Coordinates of C-alpha atoms in Angstrom, one line a residue:
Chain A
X1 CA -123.9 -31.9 -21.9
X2 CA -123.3 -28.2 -21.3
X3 CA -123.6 -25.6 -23.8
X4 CA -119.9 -25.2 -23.7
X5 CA -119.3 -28.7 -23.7
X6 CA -122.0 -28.7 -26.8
X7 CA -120.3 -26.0 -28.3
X8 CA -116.7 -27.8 -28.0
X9 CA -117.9 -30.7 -29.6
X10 CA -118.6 -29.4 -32.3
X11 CA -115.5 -27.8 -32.6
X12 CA -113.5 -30.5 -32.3
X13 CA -114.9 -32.2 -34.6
X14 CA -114.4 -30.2 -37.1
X15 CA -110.8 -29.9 -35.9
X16 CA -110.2 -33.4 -36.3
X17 CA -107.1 -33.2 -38.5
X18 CA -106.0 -30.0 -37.8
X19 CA -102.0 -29.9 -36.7
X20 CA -100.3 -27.0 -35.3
X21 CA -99.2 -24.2 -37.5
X22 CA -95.6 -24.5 -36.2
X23 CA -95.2 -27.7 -38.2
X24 CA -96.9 -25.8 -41.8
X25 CA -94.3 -23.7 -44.0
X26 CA -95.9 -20.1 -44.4
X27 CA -95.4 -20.7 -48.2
X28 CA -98.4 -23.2 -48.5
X29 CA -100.7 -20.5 -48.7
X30 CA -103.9 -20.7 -50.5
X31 CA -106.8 -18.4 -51.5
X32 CA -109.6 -17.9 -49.2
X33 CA -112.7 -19.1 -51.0
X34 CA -115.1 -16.1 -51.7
X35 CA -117.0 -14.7 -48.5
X36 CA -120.8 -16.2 -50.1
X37 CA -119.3 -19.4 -51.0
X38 CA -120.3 -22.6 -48.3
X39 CA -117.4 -25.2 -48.0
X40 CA -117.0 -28.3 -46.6
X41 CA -114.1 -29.2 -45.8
X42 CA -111.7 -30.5 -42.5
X43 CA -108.3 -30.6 -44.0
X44 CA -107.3 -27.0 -44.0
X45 CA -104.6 -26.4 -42.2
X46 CA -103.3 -23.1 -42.0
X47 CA -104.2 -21.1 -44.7
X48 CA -104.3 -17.9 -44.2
X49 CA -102.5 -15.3 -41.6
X50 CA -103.9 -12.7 -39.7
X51 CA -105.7 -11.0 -37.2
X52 CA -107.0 -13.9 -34.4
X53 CA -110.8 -13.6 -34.1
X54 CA -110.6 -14.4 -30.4
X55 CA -107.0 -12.8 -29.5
X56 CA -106.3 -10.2 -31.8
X57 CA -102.8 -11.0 -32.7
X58 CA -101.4 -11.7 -36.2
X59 CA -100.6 -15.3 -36.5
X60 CA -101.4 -17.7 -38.9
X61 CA -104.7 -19.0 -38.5
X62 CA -106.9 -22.2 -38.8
X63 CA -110.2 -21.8 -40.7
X64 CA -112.7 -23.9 -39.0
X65 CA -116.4 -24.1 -38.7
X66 CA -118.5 -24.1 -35.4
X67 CA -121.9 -24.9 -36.3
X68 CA -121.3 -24.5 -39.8
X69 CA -119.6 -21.0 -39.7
X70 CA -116.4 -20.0 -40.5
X71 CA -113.8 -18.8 -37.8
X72 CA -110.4 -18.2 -37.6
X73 CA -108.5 -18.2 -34.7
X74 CA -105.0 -18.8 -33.9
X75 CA -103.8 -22.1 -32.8
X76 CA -103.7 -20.9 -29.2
X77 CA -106.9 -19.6 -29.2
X78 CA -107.7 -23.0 -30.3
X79 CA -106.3 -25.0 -27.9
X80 CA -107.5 -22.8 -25.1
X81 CA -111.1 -23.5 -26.5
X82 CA -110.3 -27.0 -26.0
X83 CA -109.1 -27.1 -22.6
X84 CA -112.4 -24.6 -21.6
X85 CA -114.0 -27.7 -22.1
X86 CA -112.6 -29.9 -19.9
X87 CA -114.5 -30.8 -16.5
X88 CA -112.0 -30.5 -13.6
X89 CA -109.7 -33.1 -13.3
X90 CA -109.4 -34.6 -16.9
X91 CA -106.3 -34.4 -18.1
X92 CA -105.3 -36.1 -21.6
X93 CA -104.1 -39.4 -19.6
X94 CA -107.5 -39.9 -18.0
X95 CA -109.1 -39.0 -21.1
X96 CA -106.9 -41.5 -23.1
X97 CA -107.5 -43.9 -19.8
X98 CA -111.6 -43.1 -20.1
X99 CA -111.2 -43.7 -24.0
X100 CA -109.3 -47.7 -23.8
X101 CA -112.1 -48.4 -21.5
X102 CA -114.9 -47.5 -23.4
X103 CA -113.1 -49.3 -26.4
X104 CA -113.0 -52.4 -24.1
X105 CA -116.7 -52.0 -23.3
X106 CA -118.1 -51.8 -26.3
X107 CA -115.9 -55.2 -27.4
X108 CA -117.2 -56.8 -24.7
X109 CA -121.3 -55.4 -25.4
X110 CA -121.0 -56.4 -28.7
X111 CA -119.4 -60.1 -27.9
X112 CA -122.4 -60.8 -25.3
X113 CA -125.2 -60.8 -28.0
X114 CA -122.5 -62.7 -30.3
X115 CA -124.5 -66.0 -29.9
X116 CA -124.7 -67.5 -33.5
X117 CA -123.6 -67.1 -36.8
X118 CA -125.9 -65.9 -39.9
X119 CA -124.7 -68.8 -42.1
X120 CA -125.5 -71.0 -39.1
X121 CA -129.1 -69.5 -38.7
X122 CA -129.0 -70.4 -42.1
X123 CA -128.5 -73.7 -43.2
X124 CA -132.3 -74.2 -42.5
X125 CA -132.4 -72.3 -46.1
X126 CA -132.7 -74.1 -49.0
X127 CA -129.6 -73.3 -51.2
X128 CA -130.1 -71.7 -54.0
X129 CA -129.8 -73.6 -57.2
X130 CA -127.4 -73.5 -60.3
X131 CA -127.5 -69.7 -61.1
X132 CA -127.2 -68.6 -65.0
X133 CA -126.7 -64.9 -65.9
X134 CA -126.5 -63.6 -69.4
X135 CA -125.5 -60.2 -70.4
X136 CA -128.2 -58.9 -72.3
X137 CA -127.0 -55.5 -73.5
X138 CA -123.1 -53.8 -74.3
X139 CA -123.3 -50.0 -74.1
X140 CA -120.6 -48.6 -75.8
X141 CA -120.0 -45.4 -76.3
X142 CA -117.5 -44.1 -73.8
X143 CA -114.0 -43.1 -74.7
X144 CA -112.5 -43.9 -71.3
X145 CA -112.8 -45.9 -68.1
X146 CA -116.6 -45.9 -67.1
X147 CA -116.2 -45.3 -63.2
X148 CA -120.0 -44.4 -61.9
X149 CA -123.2 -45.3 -63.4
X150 CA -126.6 -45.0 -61.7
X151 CA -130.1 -46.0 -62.8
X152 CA -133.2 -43.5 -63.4
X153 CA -136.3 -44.6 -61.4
X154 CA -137.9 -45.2 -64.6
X155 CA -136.0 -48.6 -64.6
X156 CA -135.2 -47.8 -68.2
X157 CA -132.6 -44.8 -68.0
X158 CA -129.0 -44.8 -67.0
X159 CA -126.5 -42.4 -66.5
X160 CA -123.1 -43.2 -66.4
X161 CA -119.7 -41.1 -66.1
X162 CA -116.1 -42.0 -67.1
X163 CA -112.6 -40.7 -67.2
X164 CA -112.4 -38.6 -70.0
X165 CA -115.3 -36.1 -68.6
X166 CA -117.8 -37.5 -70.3
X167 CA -121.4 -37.9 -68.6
X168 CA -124.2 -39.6 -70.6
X169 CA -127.4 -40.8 -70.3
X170 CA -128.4 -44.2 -72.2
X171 CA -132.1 -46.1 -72.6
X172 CA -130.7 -49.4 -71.5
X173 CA -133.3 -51.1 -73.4
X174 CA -132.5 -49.7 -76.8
X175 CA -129.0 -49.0 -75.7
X176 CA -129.2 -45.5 -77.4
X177 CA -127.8 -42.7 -76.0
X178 CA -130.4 -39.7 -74.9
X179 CA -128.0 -37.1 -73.8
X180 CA -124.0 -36.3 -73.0
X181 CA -122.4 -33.7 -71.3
X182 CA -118.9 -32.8 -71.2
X183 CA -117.5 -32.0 -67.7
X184 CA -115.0 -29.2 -67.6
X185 CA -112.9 -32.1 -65.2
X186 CA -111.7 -35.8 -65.9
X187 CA -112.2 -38.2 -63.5
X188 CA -116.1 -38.2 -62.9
X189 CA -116.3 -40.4 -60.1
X190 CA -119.8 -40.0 -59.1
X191 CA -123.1 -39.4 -60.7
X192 CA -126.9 -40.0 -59.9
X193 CA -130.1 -39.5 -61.4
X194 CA -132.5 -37.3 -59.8
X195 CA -135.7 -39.2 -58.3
X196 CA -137.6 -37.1 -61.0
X197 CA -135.7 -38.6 -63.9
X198 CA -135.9 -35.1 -64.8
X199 CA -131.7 -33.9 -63.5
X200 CA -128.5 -35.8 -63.2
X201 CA -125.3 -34.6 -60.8
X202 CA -122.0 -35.6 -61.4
X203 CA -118.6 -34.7 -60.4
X204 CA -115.3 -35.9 -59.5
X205 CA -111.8 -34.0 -59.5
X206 CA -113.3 -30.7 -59.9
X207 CA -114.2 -30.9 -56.4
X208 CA -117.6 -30.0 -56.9
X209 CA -120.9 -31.7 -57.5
X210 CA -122.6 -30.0 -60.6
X211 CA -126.9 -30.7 -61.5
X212 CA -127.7 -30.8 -65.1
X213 CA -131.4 -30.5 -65.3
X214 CA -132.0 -32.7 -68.2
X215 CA -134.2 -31.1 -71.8
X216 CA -136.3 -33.1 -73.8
X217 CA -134.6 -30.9 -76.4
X218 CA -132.2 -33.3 -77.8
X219 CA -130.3 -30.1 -79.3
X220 CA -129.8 -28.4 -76.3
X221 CA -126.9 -27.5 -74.7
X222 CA -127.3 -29.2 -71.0
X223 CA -123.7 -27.5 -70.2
X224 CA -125.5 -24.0 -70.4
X225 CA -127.6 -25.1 -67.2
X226 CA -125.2 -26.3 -65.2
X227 CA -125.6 -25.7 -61.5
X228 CA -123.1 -25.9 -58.8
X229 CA -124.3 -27.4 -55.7
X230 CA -121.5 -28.4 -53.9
X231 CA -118.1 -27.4 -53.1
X232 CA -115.2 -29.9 -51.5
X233 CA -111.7 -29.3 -50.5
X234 CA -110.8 -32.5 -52.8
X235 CA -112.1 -34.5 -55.3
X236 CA -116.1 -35.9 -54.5
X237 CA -116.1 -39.7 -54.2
X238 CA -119.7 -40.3 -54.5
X239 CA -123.4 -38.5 -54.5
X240 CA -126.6 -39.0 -54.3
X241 CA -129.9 -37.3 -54.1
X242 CA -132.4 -37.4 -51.0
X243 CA -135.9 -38.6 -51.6
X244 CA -136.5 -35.6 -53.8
X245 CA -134.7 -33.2 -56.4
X246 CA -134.1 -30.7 -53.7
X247 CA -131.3 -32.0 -51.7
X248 CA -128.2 -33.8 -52.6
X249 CA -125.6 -35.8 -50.4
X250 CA -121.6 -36.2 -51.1
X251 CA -119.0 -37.7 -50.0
X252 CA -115.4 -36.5 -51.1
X253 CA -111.9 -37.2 -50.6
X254 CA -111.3 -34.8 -48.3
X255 CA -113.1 -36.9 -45.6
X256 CA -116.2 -35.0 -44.9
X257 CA -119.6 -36.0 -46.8
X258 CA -122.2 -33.3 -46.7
X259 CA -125.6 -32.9 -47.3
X260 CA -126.7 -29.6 -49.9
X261 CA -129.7 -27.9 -50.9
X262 CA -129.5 -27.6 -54.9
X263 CA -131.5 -24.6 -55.3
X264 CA -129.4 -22.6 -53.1
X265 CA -126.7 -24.7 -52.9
X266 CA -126.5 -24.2 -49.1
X267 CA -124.4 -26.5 -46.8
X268 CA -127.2 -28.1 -44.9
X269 CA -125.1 -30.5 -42.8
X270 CA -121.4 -32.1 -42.5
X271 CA -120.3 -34.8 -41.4
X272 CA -117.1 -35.0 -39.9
X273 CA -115.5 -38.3 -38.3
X274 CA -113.7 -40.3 -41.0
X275 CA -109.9 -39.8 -40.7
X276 CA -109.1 -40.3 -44.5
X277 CA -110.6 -40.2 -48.0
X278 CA -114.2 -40.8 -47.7
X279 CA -115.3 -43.5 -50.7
X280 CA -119.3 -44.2 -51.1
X281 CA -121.9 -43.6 -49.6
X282 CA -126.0 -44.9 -49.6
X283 CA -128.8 -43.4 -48.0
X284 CA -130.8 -45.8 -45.6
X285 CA -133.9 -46.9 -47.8
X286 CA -136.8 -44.5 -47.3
X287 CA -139.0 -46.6 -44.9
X288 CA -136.2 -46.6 -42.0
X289 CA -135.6 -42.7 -41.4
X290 CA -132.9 -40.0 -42.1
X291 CA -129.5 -42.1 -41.9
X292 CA -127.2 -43.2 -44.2
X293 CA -123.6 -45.1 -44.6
X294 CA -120.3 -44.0 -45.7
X295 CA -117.2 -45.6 -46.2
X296 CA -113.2 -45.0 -46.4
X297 CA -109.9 -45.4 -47.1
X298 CA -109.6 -45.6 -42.8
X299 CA -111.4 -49.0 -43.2
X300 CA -114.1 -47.6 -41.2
X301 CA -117.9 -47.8 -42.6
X302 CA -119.9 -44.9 -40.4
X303 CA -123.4 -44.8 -40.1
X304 CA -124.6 -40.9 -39.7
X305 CA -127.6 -39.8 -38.8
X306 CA -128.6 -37.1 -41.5
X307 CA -130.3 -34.4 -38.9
X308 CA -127.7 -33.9 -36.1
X309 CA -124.9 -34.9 -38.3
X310 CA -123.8 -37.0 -35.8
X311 CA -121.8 -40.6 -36.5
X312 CA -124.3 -43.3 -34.3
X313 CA -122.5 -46.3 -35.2
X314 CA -118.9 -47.0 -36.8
X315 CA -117.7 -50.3 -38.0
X316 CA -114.0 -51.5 -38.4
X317 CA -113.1 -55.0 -39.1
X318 CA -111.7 -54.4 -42.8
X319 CA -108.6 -54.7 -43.6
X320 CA -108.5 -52.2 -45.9
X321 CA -109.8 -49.3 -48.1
X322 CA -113.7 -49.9 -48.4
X323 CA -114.5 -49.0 -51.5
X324 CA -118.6 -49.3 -52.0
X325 CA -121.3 -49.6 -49.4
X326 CA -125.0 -50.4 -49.7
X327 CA -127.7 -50.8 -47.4
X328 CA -129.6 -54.3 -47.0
X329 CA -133.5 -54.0 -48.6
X330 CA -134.5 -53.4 -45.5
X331 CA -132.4 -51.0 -43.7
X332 CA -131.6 -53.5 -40.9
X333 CA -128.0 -54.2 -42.7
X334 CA -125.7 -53.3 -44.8
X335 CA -122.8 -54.4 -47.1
X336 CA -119.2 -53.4 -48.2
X337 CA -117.0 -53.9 -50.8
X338 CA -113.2 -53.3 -50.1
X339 CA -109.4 -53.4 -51.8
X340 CA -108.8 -56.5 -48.8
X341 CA -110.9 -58.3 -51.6
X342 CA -113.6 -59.3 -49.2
X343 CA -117.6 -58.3 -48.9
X344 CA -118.5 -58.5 -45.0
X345 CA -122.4 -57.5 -44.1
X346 CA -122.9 -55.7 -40.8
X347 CA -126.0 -55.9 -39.2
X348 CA -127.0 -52.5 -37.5
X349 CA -129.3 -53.7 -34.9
X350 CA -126.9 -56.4 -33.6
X351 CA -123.8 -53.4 -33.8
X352 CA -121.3 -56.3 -35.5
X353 CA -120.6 -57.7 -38.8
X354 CA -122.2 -60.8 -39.2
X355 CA -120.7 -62.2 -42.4
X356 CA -118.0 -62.4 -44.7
X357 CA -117.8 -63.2 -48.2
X358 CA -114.4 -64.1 -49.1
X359 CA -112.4 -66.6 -51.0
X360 CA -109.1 -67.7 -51.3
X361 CA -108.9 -67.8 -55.1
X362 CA -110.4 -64.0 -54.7
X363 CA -107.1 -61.4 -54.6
X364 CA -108.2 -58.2 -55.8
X365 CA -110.4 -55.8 -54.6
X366 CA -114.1 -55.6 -54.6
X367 CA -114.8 -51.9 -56.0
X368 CA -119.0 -52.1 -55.8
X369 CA -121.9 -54.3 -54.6
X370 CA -125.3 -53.8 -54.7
X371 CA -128.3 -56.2 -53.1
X372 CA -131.1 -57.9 -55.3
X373 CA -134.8 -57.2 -54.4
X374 CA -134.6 -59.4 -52.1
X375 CA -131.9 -58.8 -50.4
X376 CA -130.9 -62.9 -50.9
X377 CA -128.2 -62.0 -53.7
X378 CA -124.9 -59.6 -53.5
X379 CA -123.3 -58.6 -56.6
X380 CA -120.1 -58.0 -56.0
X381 CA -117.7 -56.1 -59.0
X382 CA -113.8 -56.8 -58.9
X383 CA -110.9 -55.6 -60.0
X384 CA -109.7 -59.1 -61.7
X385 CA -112.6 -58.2 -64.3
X386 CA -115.3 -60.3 -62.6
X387 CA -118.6 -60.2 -60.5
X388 CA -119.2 -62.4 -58.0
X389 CA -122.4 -62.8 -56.7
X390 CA -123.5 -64.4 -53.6
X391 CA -125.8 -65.8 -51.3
X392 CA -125.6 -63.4 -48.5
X393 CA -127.8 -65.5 -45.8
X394 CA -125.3 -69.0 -46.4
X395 CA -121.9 -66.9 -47.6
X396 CA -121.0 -68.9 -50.8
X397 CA -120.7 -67.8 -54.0
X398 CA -123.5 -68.5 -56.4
X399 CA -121.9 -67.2 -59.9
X400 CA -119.4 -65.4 -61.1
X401 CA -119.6 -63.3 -64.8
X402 CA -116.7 -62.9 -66.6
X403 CA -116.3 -60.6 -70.0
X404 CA -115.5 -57.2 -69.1
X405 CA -111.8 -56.6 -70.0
X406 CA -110.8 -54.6 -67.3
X407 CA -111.6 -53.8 -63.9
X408 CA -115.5 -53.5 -62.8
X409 CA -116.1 -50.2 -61.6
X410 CA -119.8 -49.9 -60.9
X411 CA -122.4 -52.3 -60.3
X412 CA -125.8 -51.8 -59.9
X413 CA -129.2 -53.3 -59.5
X414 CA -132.2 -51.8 -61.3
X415 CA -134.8 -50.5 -59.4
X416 CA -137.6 -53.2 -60.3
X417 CA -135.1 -55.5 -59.8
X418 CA -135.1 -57.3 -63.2
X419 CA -131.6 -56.7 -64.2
X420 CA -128.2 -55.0 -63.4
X421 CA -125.8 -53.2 -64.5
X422 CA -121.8 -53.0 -64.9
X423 CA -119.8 -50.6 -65.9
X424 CA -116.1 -51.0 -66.2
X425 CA -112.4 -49.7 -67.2
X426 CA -113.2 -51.3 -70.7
X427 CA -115.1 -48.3 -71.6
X428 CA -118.1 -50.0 -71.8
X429 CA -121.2 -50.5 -69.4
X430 CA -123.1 -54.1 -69.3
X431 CA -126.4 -55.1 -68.2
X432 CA -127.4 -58.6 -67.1
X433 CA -130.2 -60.9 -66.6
X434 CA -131.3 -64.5 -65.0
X435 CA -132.0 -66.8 -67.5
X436 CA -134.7 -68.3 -65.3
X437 CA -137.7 -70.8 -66.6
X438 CA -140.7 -69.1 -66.4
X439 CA -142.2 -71.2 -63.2
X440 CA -139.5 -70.9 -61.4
X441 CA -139.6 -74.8 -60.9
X442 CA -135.6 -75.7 -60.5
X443 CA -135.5 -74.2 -57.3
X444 CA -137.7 -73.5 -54.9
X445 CA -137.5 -71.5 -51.2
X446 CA -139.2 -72.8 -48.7
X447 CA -138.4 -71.4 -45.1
X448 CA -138.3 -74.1 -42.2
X449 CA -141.9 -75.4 -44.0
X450 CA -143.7 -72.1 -44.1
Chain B
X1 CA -107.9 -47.1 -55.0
X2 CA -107.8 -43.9 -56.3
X3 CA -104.0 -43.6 -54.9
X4 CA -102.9 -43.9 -58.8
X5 CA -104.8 -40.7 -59.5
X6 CA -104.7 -38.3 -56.7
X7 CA -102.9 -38.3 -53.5
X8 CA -104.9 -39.5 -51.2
X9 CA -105.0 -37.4 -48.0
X10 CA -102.4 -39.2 -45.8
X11 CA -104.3 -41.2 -42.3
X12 CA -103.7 -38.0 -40.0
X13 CA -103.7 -39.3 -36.9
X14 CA -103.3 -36.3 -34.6
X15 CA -100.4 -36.6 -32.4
X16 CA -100.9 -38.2 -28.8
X17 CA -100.5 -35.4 -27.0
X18 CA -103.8 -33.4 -28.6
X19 CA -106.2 -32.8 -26.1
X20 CA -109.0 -31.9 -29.1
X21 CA -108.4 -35.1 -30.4
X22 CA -108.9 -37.3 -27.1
X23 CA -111.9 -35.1 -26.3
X24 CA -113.3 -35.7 -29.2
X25 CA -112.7 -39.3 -29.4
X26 CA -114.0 -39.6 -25.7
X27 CA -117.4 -38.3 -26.8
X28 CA -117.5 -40.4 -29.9
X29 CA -117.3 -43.9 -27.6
X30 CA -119.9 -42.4 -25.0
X31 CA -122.5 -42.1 -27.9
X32 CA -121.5 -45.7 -29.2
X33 CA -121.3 -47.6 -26.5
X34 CA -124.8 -46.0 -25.6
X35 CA -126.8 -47.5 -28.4
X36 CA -129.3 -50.6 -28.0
X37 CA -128.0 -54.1 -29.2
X38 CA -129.9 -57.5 -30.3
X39 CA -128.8 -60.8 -30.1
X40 CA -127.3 -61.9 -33.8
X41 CA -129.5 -64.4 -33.5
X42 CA -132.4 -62.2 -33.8
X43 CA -130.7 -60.1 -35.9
X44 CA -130.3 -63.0 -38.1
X45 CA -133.6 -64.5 -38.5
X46 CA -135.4 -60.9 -39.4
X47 CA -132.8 -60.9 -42.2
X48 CA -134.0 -64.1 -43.1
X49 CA -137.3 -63.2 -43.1
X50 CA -137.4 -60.4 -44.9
X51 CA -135.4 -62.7 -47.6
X52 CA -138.2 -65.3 -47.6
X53 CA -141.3 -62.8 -47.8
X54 CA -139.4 -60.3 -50.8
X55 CA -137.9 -63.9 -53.0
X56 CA -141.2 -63.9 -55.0
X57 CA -140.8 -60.5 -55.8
X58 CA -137.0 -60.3 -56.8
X59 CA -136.7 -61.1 -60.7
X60 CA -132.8 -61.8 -60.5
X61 CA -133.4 -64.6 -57.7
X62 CA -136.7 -66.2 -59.7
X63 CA -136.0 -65.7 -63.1
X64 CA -138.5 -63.8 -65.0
X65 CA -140.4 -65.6 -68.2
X66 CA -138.9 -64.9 -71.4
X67 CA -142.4 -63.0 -72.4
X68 CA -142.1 -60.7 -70.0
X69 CA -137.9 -60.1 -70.1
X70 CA -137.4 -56.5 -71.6
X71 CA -134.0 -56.8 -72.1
X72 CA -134.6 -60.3 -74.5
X73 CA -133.1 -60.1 -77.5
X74 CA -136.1 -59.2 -80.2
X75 CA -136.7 -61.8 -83.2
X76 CA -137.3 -60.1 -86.6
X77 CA -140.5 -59.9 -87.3
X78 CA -141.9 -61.2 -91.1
X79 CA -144.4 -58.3 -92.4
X80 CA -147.0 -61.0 -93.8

C-alpha cells in the first residue's frame, strides 16, 4: 500500500461511524476534552464548530484521530480525504462489487478445509463420567448485583465489583474481605487484579478505567491513590492488564478497546472495527504472542493483533449480542458466550467455528465462560441462574449448578485450576469444586490407546 | 444486555452511499481473506491433544483428594 493509501486507512477507520453533520442538530454540542487528555473514542459526531484544519472555513467539524492524533476537519474535507485515496477507476459500485466478492471468497476458503466436525473427531474420546460439583464457599458481602470478579495470581485473592460502586477484594479461602473501595460511579462492570497481586482496576459507567494500588495498611484509604488510566466515550465493558502492571487493555461501549500505559496513562493503541458496544475481551495466553479477542453487541468476536492494532480475523455466526469471550488453554481457540443462549468455540487456525454448545431446554443468555486447565471443560454462566458446564471436545453438557438466585454474572476459573468462581445478581459471589475420589478411578482418559 | 442500563449505541451502519465506509470495508476483506487456513480436521485433533496431555493436570476435570482440597470444609479440632 501507499503512504496515502496507508494514511487513509487509518482514517477511515477511525471514521467508521461517523455521519454527516447535515443530519446532527447544532444543539448536541459537547465539551472538548482538555488539550493533555488521550481519548478513545469513534462515536463523536460533530462536536464542536469551527475553523477546518484542512480548509479554513467555519463549519462544524468531526474530531477524529489519524494515527492517534486529534484532527478536525470539516466533513468535506473529510470526504475529499477519502476519495484521495481512491486508485483510478474505483468508484463505490466497484468497491461494493470488489467487497461481495471477497465476502464470497472467504465463504468458499473457509468451506474447503470444512472436512469434519470436532465432535466427530471426537467420539474416539472417552466421555467423561458423572460430574459432581459442590460449592465450597458463599461470599457475601455485597449490597448489589455482583457484575465482574477476577482472580489474583496468588490463586487465593479475588476481587470482585458490583452495582452499587462497590469494589472489594476477598481471600476466597477464608472468605474475609481484605479491602473495599467505593467507586465514585455505579455500575462497575469490569475489574482485574494486577499480575503483581499488588493493584486492582475497575470501572464501568464512569467511562474510565481507574488502578488502586492495593496497601497492606488495612486502614488506608485506597480512594486517595486512585489513578486514572483510561478515558472512553461510554461506559468500559471490560479490562484487563498485559503480562505486567504497566499496561492495561479495555474495551467500552463506545466500540473501541484500547490498550493504555498506567503510569502515564498514554493511549498506546485503539482498536477500531466493531460497529456497536464492545462487551469482553481476553488477551491470547502469553505463550502465543501479542493478540487478543473482543466481542459485541454486532455479534461479531474480532481477533486484534495488539502491535498494529489491526483486526486479523473476525467471526460472525451468533445470533446475537456476545456477551463473554475466552481464549482456549492453548491459544489455538477460543469461546463465547452470548444473549442467543448458545456457547460456539472458533478455532483460529482453521478460520471457522467448530462447535456449538446449545440446548433446547437452554433460553436465556449465556453472560460468561471460562475453560478448565485443560481446556476439556467450559463453564458456562446464565441468566436462568445456572452454570452449565460442558465437554467442549464431544458438545454435551456434563453438569449444571443451580443455587444462585438470580442471574450469573461472572464466572471464572482459578488460576491453578482447582476451583471456580461465580458471582451473580444475588449479591453474592460462589466458589466451586469437583468432588473427585482421590485416584481419580471412576473415569479415566485414554486417547485412541496412548 | 446492558440495554436495561444504558442506551446502547445504536448498530450504525453508515449509509450505502459512503465511500469511507466501502473503502474501509474493502481493506478489511483483503487482510482476511489473506490469512493461512488448516483443515478442521487438523485443527481438531491439536485441540484434542492438547486436552489429553493437560487432563492430569486440571483439578476440576480429575478431582483433587480431599487432603489436598483448600477450599474443604475444616473439622474442629479437639485441643487434647
Amino acid at each position: 500500500m501507499s503512504v496515502s493509501d496507508w494514511l487513509l486507512f487509518l482514517l477511515v477507520r477511525s471514521l467508521s461511524l461517523a455521519s454527516l453533520p447535515g443530519s446532527i442538530p447544532f444543539s448536541s454540542l459537547q465539551v472538548q476534552p482538555q488539550p493533555d487528555a488521550k481519548m478513545c473514542d469513534q462515536t463523536f459526531l460533530a462536536i464542536t464548530f469551527g475553523p477546518c484544519d484542512s480548509c479554513g472555513l467555519n463549519k462544524p467539524l468531526m474530531n477524529i484521530y489519524l494515527k492517534n492524533e486529534p484532527i478536525n476537519y470539516c466533513s468535506l474535507c473529510v470526504e475529499l480525504m477519502a476519495c484521495q485515496g481512491l486508485a483510478t477507476g474505483e468508484t463505490i459500485h466497484t468497491l461494493k462489487a470488489e467487497s461481495e466478492s471477497l465476502k464470497t471468497k472467504l465463504e468458499e476458503e473457509r468451506a474447503k478445509l470444512h472436512d469434519v466436525e470436532l465432535h466427530q473427531v471426537a467420539e474416539k474420546v472417552e466421555a467423561l463420567g458423572q460430574f459432581v460439583m459442590k460449592t465450597r464457599r458463599t461470599l457475601k458481602g455485597h449490597g448489589n448485583k455482583v457484575l465482574c470478579m477476577d482472580w489474583c495470581r496468588d490463586k487465593r485473592r479475588i476481587v470482585s465489583s458490583s452495582q452499587d460502586g462497590k469494589v472489594i477484594v476477598w481471600d476466597a479461602y477464608t472468605t474475609n474481605k481484605e479491602h473495599a473501595v467505593t467507586m465514585p460511579c455505579t455500575w462497575v462492570m469490569a475489574c482485574a487484579y494486577a499480575p503483581s497481586g499488588c493493584a486492582v482496576a475497575c470501572g464501568g459507567l464512569d467511562n474510565k478505567c481507574s488502578v488502586y494500588p492495593l496497601s497492606l495498611d488495612k486502614n488506608e484509604n485506597l480512594s486517595a491513590k486512585k489513578k486514572s488510566v483510561a478515558m472512553h466515550t461510554n461506559y468500559l465493558s471490560s479490562c484487563s492488564f498485559t503480562n505486567s502492571d504497566m499496561q492495561i487493555l479495555t474495551s467500552s461501549g463506545d466500540g473501541t478497546c484500547a490498550l493504555w500505559d498506567v503510569e502515564s496513562g498514554q493511549l498506546l493503541q485503539s482498536f477500531h472495527g466493531h460497529s456497536a458496544d464492545v462487551l469482553s475481551l481476553n488477551l491470547a495466553p502469553s505463550e502465543t504472542g501479542n493478540t487478543f479477542v473482543s466481542g459485541g453487541c454486532d455479534k461479531k468476536a474480532n481477533v486484534w493483533d495488539m502491535r498494529s492494532g489491526q483486526n486479523v480475523q473476525s467471526f460472525e455466526t451468533h445470533e446475537s449480542d456476545i456477551n463473554s469471550v475466552k481464549y482456549y488453554p492453548s491459544g489455538d481457540a477460543f469461546a463465547t458466550g452470548s444473549d442467543d443462549a448458545t456457547c460456539r468455540l472458533y478455532d483460529l487456525r482453521a478460520d471457522r467455528e467448530v462447535a456449538i454448545y446449545s440446548k433446547e431446554s437452554i433460553i436465556f443468555g449465556a453472560s460468561s465462560v471460562d475453560f478448565s486447565l485443560s481446556g476439556r471443560l467450559l463453564f458456562a454462566g446464565y441468566n436462568d441462574y445456572t452454570i452449565n458446564v460442558w465437554d467442549v471436545l464431544k458438545g454435551t453438557r456434563v453438569a449444571i449448578l443451580f443455587g444462585h438466585e438470580n442471574r450469573v454474572s461472572t464466572v471464572r476459573v482459578s488460576p491453578d485450576g482447582t476451583a471456580f468462581c461465580s458471582g451473580s445478581w444475588d449479591n453474592t459471589l460462589r466458589s466451586h469444586s469437583q468432588v473427585g475420589c482421590s485416584s481419580g478411578k471412576w473415569w479415566r482418559w485414554r486417547l485412541n490407546g496412548s | 444486555m446492558h440495554s436495561y442500563m444504558v442506551s446502547k449505541m445504536s448498530s450504525k451502519m453508515v449509509g450505502s452511499n459512503n465511500l469511507a465506509h466501502a473503502r474501509r470495508m474493502v481493506q478489511q476483506l483483503r487482510v482476511e481473506a489473506s490469512i493461512e487456513r488448516i483443515k478442521v480436521s487438523k485443527a481438531s485433533a491439536d485441540l484434542m491433544r492438547y486436552c489429553g496431555e493437560n487432563a492430569k493436570y486440571d483439578p476440576l476435570l480429575m478431582g483433587i483428594p480431599a487432603s489436598e482440597n483448600p477450599f474443604k470444609d475444616k473439622k474442629p479440632c479437639t485441643i487434647l
